[in-house]
Tab-separated table of C-alpha atoms and ligand atoms in Angstrom:
chain	number	residue	atom	x	y	z
L	620	MET	CA	84.710	74.892	113.984
L	621	ASN	CA	88.305	76.068	113.697
L	622	SER	CA	87.570	77.965	110.509
L	623	ILE	CA	84.628	79.769	112.182
L	624	ARG	CA	86.863	80.704	115.117
L	625	SER	CA	89.644	81.943	112.838
L	626	ARG	CA	87.122	83.932	110.757
L	627	ARG	CA	85.769	85.513	113.944
L	628	TRP	CA	89.296	86.291	115.110
L	629	ARG	CA	90.166	87.844	111.740
L	630	TRP	CA	87.009	89.947	111.894
L	631	LEU	CA	87.793	91.095	115.450
L	632	SER	CA	91.403	91.920	114.592
L	633	TRP	CA	90.065	94.080	111.759
L	634	LEU	CA	87.301	95.722	113.819
L	635	LEU	CA	89.195	96.638	117.002
L	636	PRO	CA	92.114	98.616	115.481
L	637	ASN	CA	89.793	100.375	113.035
L	638	THR	CA	87.348	101.319	115.799
L	639	LEU	CA	90.238	102.676	117.866
L	640	THR	CA	91.478	104.759	114.927
L	641	THR	CA	87.966	106.034	114.159
L	642	VAL	CA	87.315	107.046	117.777
L	643	GLY	CA	90.658	108.925	117.922
L	644	VAL	CA	90.150	110.718	114.617
L	645	LEU	CA	86.524	111.612	115.485
L	646	ALA	CA	87.669	113.083	118.803
L	647	MET	CA	90.261	115.149	116.924
L	648	VAL	CA	87.667	116.392	114.379
L	649	LEU	CA	85.069	117.258	117.062
L	650	GLY	CA	87.770	119.064	119.051
L	651	THR	CA	88.173	121.581	116.215
L	652	SER	CA	84.531	122.780	116.511
L	653	PRO	CA	84.382	126.331	117.872
L	654	GLY	CA	81.269	125.730	120.010
L	655	VAL	CA	82.781	122.928	122.158
L	656	ASP	CA	82.741	123.835	125.870
L	657	ALA	CA	85.783	123.365	128.069
L	658	GLN	CA	84.553	120.217	129.819
L	659	PHE	CA	83.665	118.394	126.591
L	660	ASP	CA	86.925	119.587	125.059
L	661	GLY	CA	88.771	118.028	127.994
L	662	ILE	CA	87.031	114.681	127.362
L	663	LEU	CA	87.904	114.826	123.651
L	664	LEU	CA	91.526	115.630	124.464
L	665	ALA	CA	91.633	112.700	126.908
L	666	ILE	CA	90.276	110.369	124.190
L	667	VAL	CA	92.923	111.561	121.714
L	668	ILE	CA	95.679	111.023	124.294
L	669	ALA	CA	94.323	107.564	125.220
L	670	VAL	CA	94.238	106.492	121.554
L	671	ALA	CA	97.767	107.857	121.037
L	672	ALA	CA	98.951	105.818	124.041
L	673	ALA	CA	97.191	102.680	122.765
L	674	LEU	CA	98.819	103.072	119.339
L	675	ALA	CA	102.260	103.557	120.880
L	676	ILE	CA	101.743	100.443	123.047
L	677	GLU	CA	100.551	98.452	120.028
L	678	PHE	CA	103.687	99.435	118.119
L	679	LEU	CA	105.966	98.469	121.018
L	680	VAL	CA	104.163	95.142	121.509
L	681	CYS	CA	104.556	94.325	117.784
L	682	LEU	CA	108.279	95.072	118.087
L	683	TRP	CA	108.572	93.047	121.266
L	684	ILE	CA	106.812	89.933	119.997
L	685	ALA	CA	108.868	89.825	116.772
L	686	PRO	CA	110.792	86.534	117.092
L	687	SER	CA	114.297	87.877	116.376
L	688	ARG	CA	116.258	90.965	115.473
L	689	ARG	CA	115.667	90.097	111.833
L	690	GLY	CA	111.926	89.845	112.504
L	691	ARG	CA	111.968	93.293	114.116
L	692	ARG	CA	113.798	94.718	111.114
L	693	ALA	CA	111.311	93.056	108.754
L	694	TYR	CA	108.404	94.556	110.733
L	695	LEU	CA	109.955	98.027	110.731
L	696	SER	CA	110.586	97.955	106.980
L	697	SER	CA	107.096	96.642	106.163
L	698	SER	CA	104.321	99.078	105.241
L	699	LYS	CA	102.446	98.080	108.418
L	700	GLY	CA	105.532	98.697	110.580
L	701	MET	CA	106.160	102.102	109.010
L	702	VAL	CA	102.536	103.169	109.395
L	703	ASP	CA	102.477	101.922	113.023
L	704	LEU	CA	105.652	103.911	113.778
L	705	ALA	CA	104.249	107.050	112.114
L	706	CYS	CA	101.012	106.666	114.133
L	707	ALA	CA	102.901	106.163	117.402
L	708	LEU	CA	105.019	109.272	116.762
L	709	ALA	CA	102.261	111.506	115.319
L	710	LEU	CA	101.000	113.106	118.525
L	711	PRO	CA	104.365	113.460	120.345
L	712	LEU	CA	105.675	115.159	117.190
L	713	GLY	CA	102.567	117.343	117.083
L	714	TRP	CA	103.215	118.524	120.629
L	715	LEU	CA	106.839	119.280	119.731
L	716	LEU	CA	106.120	121.109	116.483
L	717	ALA	CA	102.736	122.799	116.910
L	718	PRO	CA	102.552	126.000	118.957
L	719	ASP	CA	99.299	125.180	120.788
L	720	VAL	CA	97.577	122.049	121.974
L	721	HIS	CA	94.677	122.360	119.516
L	722	ASP	CA	96.992	122.303	116.514
L	723	ALA	CA	99.002	119.423	118.023
L	724	ARG	CA	95.830	117.316	117.950
L	725	LEU	CA	95.558	117.795	114.182
L	726	PHE	CA	98.537	115.440	113.820
L	727	ALA	CA	96.104	112.630	114.703
L	728	LEU	CA	95.192	112.794	111.016
L	729	VAL	CA	98.244	110.537	110.458
L	730	TRP	CA	96.245	107.734	112.147
L	731	THR	CA	93.964	107.487	109.113
L	732	LEU	CA	96.915	105.803	107.336
L	733	ARG	CA	95.951	102.726	109.336
L	734	TYR	CA	92.800	102.345	107.250
L	735	ILE	CA	94.865	101.706	104.142
L	736	SER	CA	98.087	100.157	105.434
L	737	HIS	CA	96.608	96.611	105.441
L	738	SER	CA	94.527	97.061	102.336
L	739	THR	CA	95.372	94.986	99.278
L	740	GLY	CA	93.422	97.596	97.304
L	741	LEU	CA	96.322	99.983	97.826
L	742	THR	CA	98.786	97.701	96.055
L	743	LEU	CA	96.198	97.237	93.336
L	744	ILE	CA	95.932	101.012	92.826
L	745	TRP	CA	99.723	101.310	92.845
L	746	ARG	CA	100.080	98.605	90.185
L	747	VAL	CA	97.363	100.236	88.077
L	748	MET	CA	99.170	103.587	88.251
L	749	ILE	CA	102.494	101.987	87.311
L	750	ARG	CA	100.871	100.048	84.477
L	751	SER	CA	99.221	103.132	82.959
L	752	ARG	CA	101.967	105.631	83.805
L	753	VAL	CA	102.948	106.357	80.181
L	754	ALA	CA	99.375	107.148	79.131
L	755	LEU	CA	98.707	109.142	82.323
L	756	LEU	CA	101.908	111.165	81.859
L	757	SER	CA	100.869	111.967	78.268
L	758	ILE	CA	97.498	113.224	79.545
L	759	ALA	CA	99.261	115.271	82.233
L	760	GLY	CA	101.472	116.797	79.492
L	761	LEU	CA	98.420	117.594	77.397
L	762	PHE	CA	96.742	119.151	80.440
L	763	LEU	CA	99.758	121.409	80.898
L	764	VAL	CA	99.785	122.489	77.242
L	765	VAL	CA	96.036	123.243	77.168
L	766	THR	CA	96.186	125.098	80.509
L	767	LEU	CA	99.067	127.298	79.374
L	768	THR	CA	97.492	127.931	75.964
L	769	GLY	CA	94.143	128.790	77.585
L	770	ALA	CA	95.780	131.119	80.128
L	771	THR	CA	97.860	132.890	77.447
L	772	LEU	CA	94.879	133.441	75.134
L	773	ALA	CA	92.679	134.545	78.061
L	774	HIS	CA	95.388	137.036	79.021
L	775	VAL	CA	95.368	138.425	75.449
L	776	PHE	CA	91.546	138.661	75.247
L	777	GLU	CA	90.709	139.828	78.771
L	778	ARG	CA	93.690	141.842	80.058
L	779	GLU	CA	92.163	145.204	79.155
L	780	THR	CA	88.730	144.630	80.675
L	781	GLN	CA	89.948	142.694	83.764
L	782	PRO	CA	93.606	143.538	84.435
L	783	GLN	CA	93.240	142.363	88.028
L	784	MET	CA	92.460	138.770	86.985
L	785	PHE	CA	94.047	138.470	83.538
L	786	GLY	CA	96.840	141.075	83.721
L	787	SER	CA	99.505	138.378	83.317
L	788	VAL	CA	99.608	134.769	82.090
L	789	GLY	CA	100.378	133.779	85.681
L	790	ARG	CA	97.166	135.441	86.934
L	791	ALA	CA	95.103	133.948	84.105
L	792	LEU	CA	96.366	130.467	85.052
L	793	TRP	CA	93.910	130.301	87.988
L	794	TRP	CA	90.975	130.870	85.599
L	795	ALA	CA	92.395	128.309	83.121
L	796	ILE	CA	92.740	125.578	85.775
L	797	VAL	CA	89.290	126.214	87.290
L	798	THR	CA	87.721	126.138	83.811
L	799	LEU	CA	89.686	123.151	82.476
L	800	THR	CA	88.778	121.027	85.489
L	801	THR	CA	85.162	122.196	84.961
L	802	THR	CA	85.080	123.257	88.627
L	803	GLY	CA	83.613	126.668	87.794
L	804	TYR	CA	83.871	128.659	91.059
L	805	GLY	CA	82.598	131.659	89.115
L	806	ASP	CA	85.019	134.052	90.845
L	807	VAL	CA	86.709	134.900	87.503
L	808	VAL	CA	84.522	135.117	84.390
L	809	PRO	CA	85.554	136.214	80.872
L	810	THR	CA	83.487	139.156	79.601
L	811	THR	CA	84.665	139.615	75.970
L	812	ILE	CA	83.182	137.517	73.156
L	813	TRP	CA	86.587	135.957	72.359
L	814	GLY	CA	87.153	135.237	76.032
L	815	ARG	CA	83.821	133.390	76.244
L	816	LEU	CA	84.484	131.389	73.081
L	817	LEU	CA	87.830	130.424	74.552
L	818	ALA	CA	86.139	129.396	77.835
L	819	GLY	CA	83.808	127.029	75.925
L	820	TRP	CA	86.745	125.450	74.145
L	821	VAL	CA	88.714	125.010	77.380
L	822	MET	CA	85.683	123.440	79.133
L	823	VAL	CA	85.125	120.889	76.351
L	824	GLY	CA	88.875	120.149	76.324
L	825	GLY	CA	88.748	119.528	80.085
L	826	ILE	CA	85.839	117.085	79.822
L	827	VAL	CA	87.573	115.153	77.022
L	828	MET	CA	90.817	114.942	78.980
L	829	PHE	CA	89.158	113.719	82.165
L	830	ALA	CA	87.117	111.188	80.224
L	831	LEU	CA	90.335	109.922	78.601
L	832	GLN	CA	92.037	109.662	81.962
L	833	ALA	CA	89.103	107.780	83.512
L	834	GLY	CA	89.067	105.395	80.537
L	835	ILE	CA	92.799	104.686	80.851
L	836	ILE	CA	92.551	103.998	84.587
L	837	ALA	CA	89.426	101.831	84.219
L	838	THR	CA	91.075	99.737	81.486
L	839	ALA	CA	94.233	99.294	83.559
L	840	PHE	CA	92.094	98.235	86.546
L	841	ALA	CA	90.215	95.670	84.471
L	842	GLU	CA	93.484	94.281	83.042
L	843	GLU	CA	95.096	94.035	86.458
L	844	LEU	CA	92.070	92.226	87.941
L	845	GLN	CA	92.026	89.856	84.971
L	846	ARG	CA	95.745	89.168	85.437
L	847	ARG	CA	95.212	88.394	89.134
L	848	HIS	CA	92.279	86.159	88.334
L	849	PHE	CA	94.361	84.332	85.703
L	850	LEU	CA	97.289	83.852	88.116
L	851	ARG	CA	95.035	82.518	90.878
L	852	THR	CA	93.279	80.124	88.498
L	853	TRP	CA	96.630	79.031	87.049
L	854	GLU	CA	97.944	78.186	90.517
L	855	LEU	CA	94.785	76.239	91.314
L	856	VAL	CA	94.810	74.412	87.982
L	857	ILE	CA	98.395	73.202	88.219
L	858	SER	CA	97.765	71.995	91.764
L	859	VAL	CA	95.344	69.414	90.286
L	860	PRO	CA	97.371	66.401	89.034
L	861	PHE	CA	94.793	65.722	86.315
L	862	PHE	CA	95.673	69.037	84.633
L	863	ARG	CA	99.389	68.905	85.397
L	864	ASP	CA	99.650	65.673	83.420
L	865	LEU	CA	98.163	67.342	80.338
L	866	GLY	CA	101.226	69.544	79.801
L	867	ALA	CA	101.812	73.307	79.867
L	868	ALA	CA	100.276	74.112	76.458
L	869	ALA	CA	96.984	72.395	77.273
L	870	VAL	CA	96.890	73.966	80.756
L	871	ALA	CA	97.428	77.446	79.277
L	872	ASP	CA	94.517	76.756	76.935
L	873	ILE	CA	92.170	75.382	79.609
L	874	VAL	CA	92.983	77.831	82.406
L	875	ARG	CA	91.219	80.688	80.600
L	876	LEU	CA	87.970	78.714	80.635
L	877	LEU	CA	87.940	77.738	84.314
L	878	GLN	CA	86.340	79.776	87.091
L	879	ALA	CA	87.425	79.264	90.700
L	880	ARG	CA	84.561	78.879	93.178
L	881	ASP	CA	84.723	78.603	96.979
L	882	VAL	CA	81.922	76.573	98.534
L	883	ASN	CA	80.982	76.012	102.175
L	884	ALA	CA	80.459	72.585	103.688
L	885	GLY	CA	76.886	71.455	103.038
L	886	THR	CA	76.495	73.254	99.707
L	887	VAL	CA	74.615	71.213	97.121
L	888	VAL	CA	76.713	71.749	93.992
L	889	VAL	CA	74.811	69.420	91.685
L	890	ARG	CA	71.231	68.187	92.157
L	891	GLU	CA	69.939	64.888	90.763
L	892	GLY	CA	67.532	65.261	87.831
L	893	GLU	CA	68.521	68.830	86.948
L	894	PRO	CA	70.018	69.633	83.555
L	895	GLY	CA	73.826	69.809	83.456
L	896	ASP	CA	75.344	73.231	82.830
L	897	ALA	CA	78.937	72.703	84.049
L	898	MET	CA	81.415	70.208	85.444
L	899	TYR	CA	83.640	70.656	88.501
L	900	PHE	CA	87.215	69.845	89.502
L	901	ILE	CA	88.040	69.648	93.213
L	902	VAL	CA	91.165	71.645	94.085
L	903	SER	CA	90.800	71.264	97.851
L	904	GLY	CA	88.139	69.985	100.203
L	905	GLU	CA	85.760	67.118	99.665
L	906	ALA	CA	82.480	66.333	97.886
L	907	THR	CA	80.122	63.403	98.360
L	908	VAL	CA	78.166	61.853	95.499
L	909	ARG	CA	74.864	60.527	96.818
L	910	VAL	CA	74.581	57.275	94.905
L	911	ALA	CA	73.147	53.913	95.986
L	912	PRO	CA	74.099	51.674	97.660
L	913	LYS	CA	76.906	53.739	99.214
L	914	PRO	CA	77.808	57.421	98.757
L	915	VAL	CA	81.117	58.039	96.974
L	916	VAL	CA	83.513	60.539	98.535
L	917	LEU	CA	85.625	62.556	96.087
L	918	GLY	CA	88.768	64.404	97.230
L	919	PRO	CA	91.228	66.908	95.753
L	920	GLY	CA	92.133	66.115	92.135
L	921	SER	CA	88.770	64.420	91.380
L	922	PHE	CA	86.038	65.792	89.171
L	923	PHE	CA	82.262	65.457	88.960
L	924	GLY	CA	79.321	66.670	86.904
L	925	GLU	CA	80.844	65.328	83.681
L	926	MET	CA	78.178	62.692	82.912
L	927	ALA	CA	75.361	65.115	82.109
L	928	LEU	CA	77.645	66.982	79.703
L	929	LEU	CA	79.074	63.862	78.046
L	930	PHE	CA	75.849	61.885	77.599
L	931	ASN	CA	73.409	64.801	77.398
L	932	THR	CA	71.351	63.423	80.311
L	933	PRO	CA	69.971	64.989	83.516
L	934	ARG	CA	72.241	64.899	86.563
L	935	SER	CA	72.594	61.281	87.666
L	936	ALA	CA	73.125	62.076	91.360
L	937	THR	CA	73.233	64.858	93.928
L	938	VAL	CA	76.737	66.043	94.841
L	939	VAL	CA	77.284	67.896	98.136
L	940	ALA	CA	80.441	69.597	99.385
L	941	THR	CA	81.162	67.842	102.691
L	942	GLN	CA	84.052	70.187	103.572
L	943	PRO	CA	84.745	73.830	102.693
L	944	SER	CA	86.087	73.353	99.163
L	945	VAL	CA	87.677	75.166	96.266
L	946	LEU	CA	86.317	74.038	92.909
L	947	LEU	CA	87.195	74.866	89.327
L	948	VAL	CA	84.090	75.199	87.182
L	949	LEU	CA	84.066	74.386	83.469
L	950	ASP	CA	80.994	75.667	81.653
L	951	ILE	CA	79.108	73.351	79.262
L	952	ALA	CA	79.799	75.567	76.218
L	953	ASP	CA	83.524	75.656	77.006
L	954	PHE	CA	83.497	71.898	77.637
L	955	HIS	CA	82.143	71.220	74.123
L	956	GLN	CA	84.545	73.742	72.635
L	957	LEU	CA	87.441	71.965	74.359
L	958	ALA	CA	86.217	68.592	73.078
L	959	GLY	CA	87.021	69.785	69.545
L	960	ARG	CA	90.325	71.448	70.425
L	961	ARG	CA	91.717	69.143	73.101
L	962	PRO	CA	90.286	65.632	72.491
L	963	GLU	CA	92.922	64.096	74.838
L	964	PHE	CA	91.424	66.114	77.732
L	965	VAL	CA	87.835	65.052	77.047
L	966	ASN	CA	88.871	61.408	76.402
L	967	LEU	CA	90.298	61.188	79.911
L	968	ILE	CA	87.070	62.528	81.368
L	969	GLU	CA	84.946	60.299	79.158
L	970	THR	CA	86.777	57.147	80.263
L	971	GLU	CA	85.966	57.960	83.905
L	972	GLY	CA	82.397	59.009	83.077
L	973	ARG	CA	81.676	55.691	81.314
L	974	LEU	CA	83.132	53.763	84.236
L	975	ARG	CA	80.902	55.618	86.715
L	976	ARG	CA	77.842	55.109	84.536
L	977	ASP	CA	78.517	51.360	84.308
L	978	GLN	CA	79.031	51.188	88.083
L	979	ASN	CA	75.671	52.897	88.653
L	980	VAL	CA	73.904	50.565	86.206
L	981	THR	CA	75.418	47.528	87.956
L	982	ALA	CA	74.514	48.885	91.388
L	983	GLY	CA	70.995	49.845	90.264
U	706	CMP	P1	76.391	64.175	86.540
U	706	CMP	O1	75.455	63.082	86.238
U	706	CMP	O2	76.514	65.300	85.598
U	706	CMP	O3	76.020	64.769	87.987
U	706	CMP	C1	76.200	63.947	89.114
U	706	CMP	C2	77.627	63.514	89.143
U	706	CMP	O4	77.986	62.604	90.148
U	706	CMP	C3	77.965	62.732	87.872
U	706	CMP	O5	77.852	63.573	86.775
U	706	CMP	C4	79.298	62.181	88.219
U	706	CMP	O6	80.297	63.134	88.068
U	706	CMP	C5	79.122	61.881	89.692
U	706	CMP	N1	78.859	60.446	89.859
U	706	CMP	C6	77.751	59.768	89.528
U	706	CMP	N2	77.901	58.463	89.843
U	706	CMP	C7	79.124	58.322	90.381
U	706	CMP	C8	79.876	57.214	90.896
U	706	CMP	N3	79.400	55.963	90.921
U	706	CMP	N4	81.118	57.454	91.361
U	706	CMP	C9	81.612	58.696	91.375
U	706	CMP	N5	80.950	59.757	90.900
U	706	CMP	C10	79.725	59.576	90.396
């Protein structure tokens, strides 16, 4: 019940500020349309002012509810605090700096920072950029060299036929950038045969460079996500005493094979009679094994689903998550691989599996 309420609260606290920002920014954008009549323009201006006031109040409330002076300083130096301050000051600054009221409204654009100030995706992008900075800087250097070379050659080939566009290397730079980025506005076009050959070369160079850049960024993204996944799984794994007792080397070996899975209360994780494809370790929460005569409740640190893998039999019982739980899943193929590499790990599981099987036989 509490978790539903907190989820609803989290959803509301995401929805309300974003709706406010969107309404304010939309009113600013609509206000720039030339056809807007005076009455509608007045309404849009009132909306922008109301949103600006709400943002200023929100900032002051955040400052006010900070528990101490240190808390206030922490809020102000956080990315959220800085964005909130910038949003609160955007419109007053606009009115100070911009000559007319229409231009002052454009400062509401600063409010869009709120969309990204809470986003973890932003830190992810930042880390990816930092991680691939050397490769990206090399590409940027290459881009510069090819642009300058293209502009210089275009100047040589085209200056006589089109002095207006290619009369200097500086003028030819516009053509080189538009061609290298494969934008192709078509406002400047080479007319000599050498100029056209050069254009083809610059276009192909541009495609290769952008493909390289995309590849570098995609690889860095994948590596960063993998690193995060590894760290999260590592934290979960060492929170389970069963793994902690195996030692760091074994944990490092096993952690790569485990997948974290969040399950809701009531989820049937394992169904009696089905073939076994994985076993599960409970990090947090609770699971109930439906065995006769009395169901067995398993808590954090326990595991289940091992019997089908060990004895090559169908699932001996149905196991249901009776609380929202975090599980670590070990695939059957990885389980058998581990049995060869880490016999101590599988022996521990086998001892428990045999015990459970005997208990079921006795009870049956
Ligand atoms: P498996 O047979 O693969 O799927 C059902 C799981 O329930 C089983 O593995 C065990 O992990 C677990 N289980 C079965 N019987 C018991 C028991 N008596 N006590 C605890 N767990 C059990």
